Coordinates of C-alpha atoms and ligand atoms in Angstrom, one line a residue:
Chain A
M1158 CA -24.7 5.7 -21.1
K1159 CA -22.2 3.1 -19.9
T1160 CA -22.3 1.5 -23.4
T1161 CA -21.6 4.9 -25.1
A1162 CA -18.7 5.4 -22.7
G1163 CA -17.5 1.9 -23.5
I1164 CA -17.7 2.5 -27.3
V1165 CA -15.8 5.8 -26.9
V1166 CA -13.1 4.2 -24.8
G1167 CA -12.9 1.3 -27.2
F1168 CA -12.6 3.6 -30.1
V1169 CA -9.9 5.7 -28.4
L1170 CA -8.1 2.5 -27.4
S1171 CA -8.2 1.1 -30.9
L1172 CA -6.9 4.4 -32.3
M1173 CA -4.1 4.4 -29.9
L1174 CA -3.3 0.8 -30.5
A1175 CA -3.3 1.4 -34.3
F1176 CA -1.1 4.4 -33.7
A1177 CA 1.3 2.4 -31.5
M1178 CA 1.5 -0.4 -34.0
L1179 CA 1.9 1.8 -37.1
A1180 CA 4.1 4.4 -35.5
P1181 CA 6.8 4.8 -38.1
A1182 CA 10.4 5.0 -36.9
G1183 CA 11.3 8.7 -36.9
A1184 CA 14.9 9.1 -37.7
Q1185 CA 16.7 5.9 -38.5
G1186 CA 16.5 3.5 -35.6
E1187 CA 14.3 5.7 -33.4
R1188 CA 10.8 5.1 -32.3
E1189 CA 8.4 7.3 -30.4
L1190 CA 5.5 5.7 -28.5
H1191 CA 2.7 7.1 -26.4
A1192 CA 1.4 5.4 -23.3
V1193 CA -1.7 6.7 -21.4
N1194 CA -2.6 5.6 -18.0
I1195 CA -6.4 5.3 -17.7
N1196 CA -8.9 3.7 -15.4
Y1197 CA -11.0 1.2 -17.4
E1198 CA -14.0 -0.1 -15.5
G1199 CA -12.1 -0.1 -12.2
N1200 CA -8.7 -1.2 -13.5
N1201 CA -5.7 1.1 -13.8
V1202 CA -3.8 0.3 -17.0
W1203 CA -1.3 1.8 -19.4
T1204 CA -2.8 1.8 -22.8
P1205 CA -2.3 0.5 -25.4
G1206 CA -1.3 -2.6 -23.6
T1207 CA 1.3 -3.9 -26.1
Y1208 CA 4.1 -2.0 -27.9
V1209 CA 6.2 -3.4 -30.7
V1210 CA 9.7 -2.2 -31.5
R1211 CA 12.8 -3.7 -33.2
K1212 CA 16.0 -4.6 -31.4
G1213 CA 18.6 -1.8 -31.5
E1214 CA 16.0 0.9 -31.8
K1215 CA 16.2 3.9 -29.6
V1216 CA 12.7 4.0 -27.9
R1217 CA 11.2 7.2 -26.6
F1218 CA 8.0 6.8 -24.5
K1219 CA 5.8 9.8 -23.9
L1220 CA 3.8 9.0 -20.7
F1221 CA 0.5 10.6 -19.8
N1222 CA -1.4 9.9 -16.5
R1223 CA -5.1 10.6 -17.3
V1224 CA -6.6 8.8 -14.3
K1225 CA -8.9 11.3 -12.6
A1226 CA -9.3 9.4 -9.4
D1227 CA -6.7 9.5 -6.6
P1228 CA -3.9 8.6 -6.1
N1229 CA -2.4 11.3 -8.3
V1230 CA 0.6 9.3 -9.4
H1231 CA 1.2 6.0 -11.2
G1232 CA 4.4 4.2 -12.2
F1233 CA 5.7 3.1 -15.6
A1234 CA 8.5 0.5 -15.3
I1235 CA 10.2 -2.0 -17.5
D1236 CA 12.8 -3.7 -15.4
E1237 CA 15.0 -5.1 -18.1
F1238 CA 15.7 -1.7 -19.5
N1239 CA 16.0 0.1 -16.1
V1240 CA 12.9 2.1 -16.8
K1241 CA 11.1 3.4 -13.7
V1242 CA 9.2 6.6 -13.9
D1243 CA 6.6 8.2 -11.6
V1244 CA 4.0 9.9 -13.7
Y1245 CA 1.8 12.4 -12.0
R1246 CA -1.7 13.3 -13.1
D1247 CA -1.6 15.6 -16.1
K1248 CA 2.2 16.0 -15.9
P1249 CA 3.5 14.2 -19.0
E1250 CA 6.9 12.5 -18.7
T1251 CA 9.3 11.2 -21.3
V1252 CA 11.7 8.3 -21.0
E1253 CA 14.2 7.0 -23.5
F1254 CA 16.2 3.8 -23.8
T1255 CA 17.8 1.5 -26.4
A1256 CA 16.0 -1.8 -26.9
D1257 CA 19.2 -3.7 -27.0
K1258 CA 17.7 -7.1 -26.3
A1259 CA 14.8 -9.0 -28.0
G1260 CA 11.9 -10.5 -26.1
I1261 CA 8.7 -9.8 -24.4
F1262 CA 9.1 -7.5 -21.4
R1263 CA 6.5 -6.6 -18.7
I1264 CA 5.4 -3.0 -18.4
W1265 CA 4.0 -2.4 -14.9
C1266 CA 3.2 0.1 -12.2
H1267 CA 6.0 -0.2 -9.7
L1268 CA 4.1 2.0 -7.2
H1269 CA 1.0 -0.2 -7.3
P1270 CA 2.0 -3.7 -8.6
A1271 CA -1.7 -4.8 -8.5
H1272 CA -2.4 -2.5 -11.5
L1273 CA -2.7 -4.3 -14.8
A1274 CA 0.6 -4.9 -16.6
G1275 CA 1.2 -4.5 -20.3
Q1276 CA 4.2 -5.6 -22.5
L1277 CA 6.9 -4.4 -24.7
V1278 CA 7.7 -6.7 -27.6
V1279 CA 11.2 -6.3 -29.0
L1280 CA 11.5 -8.1 -32.4
E1281 CA 14.9 -9.7 -33.1
K1282 CA 15.1 -7.6 -36.4
Chain B
M393 CA -39.7 -5.0 3.1
R394 CA -39.9 -6.0 6.7
T395 CA -40.8 -3.5 9.3
V396 CA -38.6 -3.6 12.3
R397 CA -40.5 -2.9 15.5
P398 CA -38.2 -1.8 18.3
R399 CA -39.3 -3.0 21.7
G400 CA -38.7 -2.0 25.3
R401 CA -35.4 -0.5 26.1
C402 CA -34.3 -0.8 22.5
R403 CA -37.3 1.2 21.4
R404 CA -36.6 3.9 23.9
A405 CA -33.0 4.1 22.7
V406 CA -34.1 4.4 19.1
L407 CA -36.6 7.1 20.0
G408 CA -34.1 8.9 22.1
G409 CA -31.6 8.7 19.3
L410 CA -34.1 10.0 16.9
A411 CA -35.0 12.9 19.1
A412 CA -31.3 13.8 19.6
L413 CA -30.8 13.6 15.8
L414 CA -33.7 15.9 15.2
A415 CA -32.5 18.3 17.9
V416 CA -29.0 18.3 16.3
S417 CA -30.2 18.9 12.8
A418 CA -32.5 21.7 13.9
H419 CA -29.7 23.1 15.9
A420 CA -27.2 22.9 13.0
G421 CA -29.7 24.6 10.7
A422 CA -30.4 27.4 13.1
Q423 CA -26.9 27.9 14.3
T424 CA -24.9 28.0 11.1
P425 CA -23.8 31.6 11.8
E426 CA -22.3 30.1 15.0
G427 CA -20.4 27.5 13.0
R428 CA -19.1 30.3 10.8
H429 CA -18.1 32.2 13.9
V430 CA -16.1 29.3 15.3
Y431 CA -14.5 28.7 11.9
E432 CA -13.4 32.4 11.6
R433 CA -12.1 32.5 15.2
H434 CA -10.1 29.2 15.1
C435 CA -9.6 27.9 11.6
A436 CA -9.5 30.8 9.1
V437 CA -6.0 31.9 10.2
C438 CA -4.6 28.9 8.4
H439 CA -7.4 27.6 6.1
G440 CA -8.4 31.1 5.0
P441 CA -11.7 32.9 5.3
K442 CA -13.0 31.1 2.2
G443 CA -11.5 27.7 3.2
D444 CA -9.1 27.5 0.3
G445 CA -6.1 26.9 2.5
N446 CA -4.6 30.3 1.9
G447 CA -5.0 31.8 5.4
E448 CA -2.5 34.5 6.6
A449 CA -0.4 31.9 8.5
A450 CA -0.2 29.4 5.6
A451 CA 3.1 30.7 4.3
R452 CA 4.8 29.9 7.6
L453 CA 3.8 26.2 7.5
T454 CA 5.7 23.3 5.9
T455 CA 2.6 21.2 5.6
K456 CA 0.2 23.5 3.9
P457 CA -3.4 23.8 5.3
A458 CA -6.0 21.8 3.5
D459 CA -8.1 23.4 0.8
L460 CA -11.5 22.8 2.3
T461 CA -13.3 24.0 -0.8
A462 CA -12.2 20.9 -2.8
G463 CA -14.2 18.5 -0.6
R464 CA -11.3 16.0 -0.9
Y465 CA -10.4 14.5 2.4
K466 CA -7.4 12.3 3.4
F467 CA -8.8 10.9 6.7
R468 CA -12.0 9.1 5.8
S469 CA -13.6 5.9 6.9
T470 CA -15.3 5.8 3.5
P471 CA -14.0 4.5 0.1
S472 CA -11.4 6.4 -1.9
G473 CA -13.0 9.3 -3.8
A474 CA -16.0 9.5 -1.4
L475 CA -16.8 12.2 1.1
P476 CA -15.9 11.7 4.7
T477 CA -18.6 11.0 7.3
D478 CA -19.4 13.7 10.0
E479 CA -17.6 11.5 12.5
D480 CA -14.5 11.5 10.3
L481 CA -14.5 15.3 10.2
L482 CA -15.2 15.6 13.9
R483 CA -12.4 13.2 14.6
T484 CA -9.9 15.2 12.6
V485 CA -11.0 18.5 14.2
T486 CA -10.8 17.0 17.6
R487 CA -7.6 15.0 17.4
G488 CA -5.8 17.1 14.7
V489 CA -3.4 15.9 12.1
R490 CA -0.3 14.8 14.0
G491 CA 3.0 16.3 13.0
T492 CA 1.4 19.3 11.4
A493 CA 0.1 22.6 12.5
M494 CA -3.4 21.2 12.5
V495 CA -3.4 20.7 16.3
P496 CA -6.1 19.0 18.3
Q497 CA -9.0 21.5 18.7
T498 CA -9.8 20.4 22.2
H499 CA -10.0 24.0 23.4
L500 CA -13.4 23.9 21.6
S501 CA -16.4 22.3 23.2
Q502 CA -17.9 19.3 21.6
A503 CA -20.8 21.5 20.5
E504 CA -18.5 24.0 18.9
R505 CA -16.6 21.3 17.1
Q506 CA -19.9 19.9 15.8
L507 CA -21.0 23.4 14.6
V508 CA -17.7 23.8 12.8
V509 CA -18.1 20.5 11.1
G510 CA -21.5 21.7 9.8
Y511 CA -19.8 24.8 8.5
L512 CA -16.9 22.9 6.8
K513 CA -19.5 21.0 4.8
R514 CA -20.8 24.4 3.4
L515 CA -17.3 25.3 2.1
S516 CA -17.5 22.7 -0.7
P517 CA -20.4 22.1 -3.1
R518 CA -19.3 18.4 -3.1
F519 CA -21.2 17.9 0.1
A520 CA -24.4 17.9 -1.9
E521 CA -23.4 14.3 -2.8
P522 CA -24.5 11.4 -0.6
V523 CA -21.9 10.1 1.9
P524 CA -21.4 6.3 1.8
P525 CA -21.5 4.4 5.0
A526 CA -18.3 4.0 6.9
V527 CA -16.3 0.9 6.1
E528 CA -16.1 -1.4 9.1
V529 CA -12.6 -2.3 10.3
P530 CA -12.5 -6.0 11.1
P531 CA -11.1 -7.0 14.5
A532 CA -7.3 -7.2 14.7
P533 CA -5.9 -10.7 14.5
A534 CA -3.4 -12.1 17.2
I535 CA 0.2 -11.2 16.5
T536 CA 2.3 -14.2 15.6
P537 CA 5.6 -14.6 13.8
D538 CA 3.8 -16.0 10.8
L539 CA 1.5 -13.0 10.7
L540 CA 4.4 -10.6 10.8
A541 CA 6.2 -12.5 8.1
R542 CA 3.1 -12.3 6.0
G543 CA 2.9 -8.6 6.6
A544 CA 6.5 -8.2 5.5
R545 CA 5.7 -10.1 2.3
V546 CA 2.6 -7.9 1.6
Y547 CA 4.7 -4.8 2.3
R548 CA 7.2 -5.8 -0.5
A549 CA 4.7 -7.2 -2.9
S550 CA 2.4 -4.2 -2.8
G551 CA 5.1 -1.7 -3.8
C552 CA 5.2 0.1 -0.4
P553 CA 9.0 0.3 -0.3
E554 CA 9.0 2.5 -3.5
C555 CA 7.8 5.4 -1.4
H556 CA 8.2 4.3 2.3
G557 CA 11.6 2.6 1.8
D558 CA 12.8 -0.9 2.6
G559 CA 12.8 -0.2 6.3
G560 CA 9.6 2.0 6.4
K561 CA 11.4 5.2 7.1
G562 CA 9.8 7.1 4.2
D563 CA 13.0 7.1 2.2
G564 CA 12.1 5.0 -0.9
P565 CA 13.3 5.8 -4.4
S566 CA 10.2 7.8 -5.2
A567 CA 10.6 9.8 -2.0
R568 CA 14.2 10.6 -2.9
K569 CA 13.0 11.9 -6.4
G570 CA 10.6 14.2 -4.6
M571 CA 6.8 13.7 -4.6
K572 CA 3.8 15.9 -5.1
D573 CA 0.2 15.9 -3.9
A574 CA -2.8 16.6 -6.0
R575 CA -2.3 20.3 -5.5
D576 CA 1.2 20.0 -6.8
L577 CA 2.6 20.8 -3.4
P578 CA 5.6 18.8 -2.2
I579 CA 4.7 15.8 0.0
V580 CA 6.8 13.2 1.8
P581 CA 5.8 9.6 2.5
A582 CA 5.2 8.9 6.1
D583 CA 8.1 7.6 8.2
L584 CA 6.3 4.5 9.5
T585 CA 8.9 3.8 12.2
R586 CA 7.7 6.5 14.5
Q587 CA 4.3 7.3 16.0
P588 CA 2.0 9.0 16.1
L589 CA 1.4 9.0 12.3
K590 CA -0.7 11.9 10.9
R591 CA -3.8 9.9 11.8
G592 CA -2.6 9.0 15.3
S593 CA -1.2 5.7 16.7
A594 CA -4.3 3.5 16.7
P595 CA -3.7 0.4 14.4
E596 CA -7.3 0.6 13.3
E597 CA -6.6 4.1 11.8
T598 CA -3.6 2.8 9.9
W599 CA -5.8 0.0 8.6
K600 CA -8.1 2.6 7.2
S601 CA -5.3 4.6 5.6
I602 CA -4.1 1.5 3.8
A603 CA -7.5 0.1 2.8
L604 CA -9.1 3.4 1.9
G605 CA -6.1 5.5 0.8
L606 CA -5.4 9.2 1.5
D607 CA -7.2 11.1 -1.2
G608 CA -5.3 14.0 -2.8
T609 CA -2.0 12.2 -2.1
P610 CA 0.1 9.5 -3.8
M611 CA -1.1 7.0 -1.1
P612 CA -3.7 4.8 -2.9
S613 CA -6.5 2.6 -1.6
Y614 CA -5.6 -1.1 -1.3
A615 CA -9.2 -2.2 -0.8
D616 CA -9.3 -3.8 -4.2
A617 CA -5.7 -5.2 -4.2
L618 CA -5.5 -6.7 -0.7
D619 CA -8.0 -8.6 1.4
P620 CA -8.8 -7.3 4.9
A621 CA -6.6 -9.9 6.6
D622 CA -3.6 -9.0 4.4
I623 CA -4.1 -5.4 5.4
W624 CA -4.1 -6.4 9.1
A625 CA -0.9 -8.4 8.6
L626 CA 0.7 -5.3 7.0
V627 CA -0.5 -3.0 9.7
L628 CA 0.9 -5.2 12.5
F629 CA 4.1 -5.7 10.6
L630 CA 4.4 -1.9 10.4
E631 CA 3.7 -1.7 14.2
S632 CA 6.6 -4.0 14.7
L633 CA 9.0 -1.5 13.0
V634 CA 8.4 1.2 15.6
P635 CA 10.9 1.1 18.5
Q636 CA 9.8 2.1 21.9
E637 CA 11.7 5.3 21.9
R638 CA 10.0 6.4 18.8
R639 CA 6.5 6.0 20.2
H640 CA 5.5 9.5 21.3
P641 CA 2.5 9.9 23.6
E642 CA -0.6 11.0 21.7
D643 CA -1.7 13.6 24.3
R644 CA 1.3 15.9 24.0
L645 CA 2.2 18.3 21.3
L646 CA 5.3 17.3 19.2
P647 CA 8.0 19.9 18.7
G648 CA 8.1 21.6 15.4
E649 CA 4.9 22.2 13.4
E650 CA 2.6 21.2 16.2
V651 CA 4.0 23.7 18.6
L652 CA 4.0 26.3 15.9
G653 CA 0.4 25.6 15.0
D654 CA -0.6 25.8 18.6
Q655 CA 1.1 29.2 18.9
I656 CA -0.6 30.5 15.7
E657 CA -4.0 29.4 16.8
R658 CA -3.6 30.9 20.3
Q659 CA -2.2 34.2 19.2
H660 CA -5.0 34.5 16.6
R661 CA -7.7 33.7 19.2
E662 CA -6.4 36.1 21.8
G663 CA -5.6 38.8 19.3
R664 CA -9.2 39.0 18.1
Ligands
CU1431 CU1 -0.5 2.7 -10.3

């Protein structure tokens, strides 16, 4: 049972990861990404954990909180781009910013800093 | 497995307890109509005849009455997501939820309150699930400047200021954006610089709120993120933020929703 759930979660995660990695830039210099907050074996985490964009791109994150357990809200924050969104359960949010600097930036839950962090990788070009 | 043989006084106490337990459960079984009667007379005006929180007075209240059919309780001594114990329910019925219209139900006898607790558990199918044992609150440490400094660090590092604000007044950035509970109703983070809090003024109760979370609200459980001693440091740091003039006695109704709740319950009781 647990194994099946693990396989399903793993499959969904790899799909999402593939989607995030391969997501083509829409209009020139724009990139849309999806982040889903889930609880994986007791850990709250935005998934996929790593996103890759190019410097100068306008990034649009669609955010989904799918954690069934309380609390009913989790945070999505990237300090370097002034991103800080409270995402309520089953209330998708969208946030946009321009990735105007290259580097590896932490994505974290500002409401519950103990939750697992991910990262945004901004390539120089 | 080892059999424990109670002896002497201890054995009498166990047998006495057992007899009382049997009496209580037999009583609860036989007297459920009475539990319902108490509920209808004292609770339904706000919580509604079915317990869904849509009683006739609900529209007048800022803090909406709990939906008792969801089986999701804020004030538990059990882990997040679990059902409350009977003692938890009895405590909330007896002492109320401070600052709201859910006033202490001390006009009911202890027996009536126990009956109504039995009835509350029939309002949600969740109560078919087992209730885990209460989490034990460790004894409070001595207050020292070091402990308070540690509490202040834990407060910042745990993200508390996002909702409760830098000074604990409930005015953090998320609060200013407007927050929602699991029913999509507006909810404000507690102002931690005044007492009583919803759960009262006892530090042990604040310890439980932080460790176990308030289910159905944005307030999470920190049981996995913080160790029990850090939670105590945090609780005692929060205590240090409450000035004397903002410590209100627990045994008097607060102006506003508590007085309104008292009026509603009284009128309803006398009008029936
Ligand atoms: Cu979170």
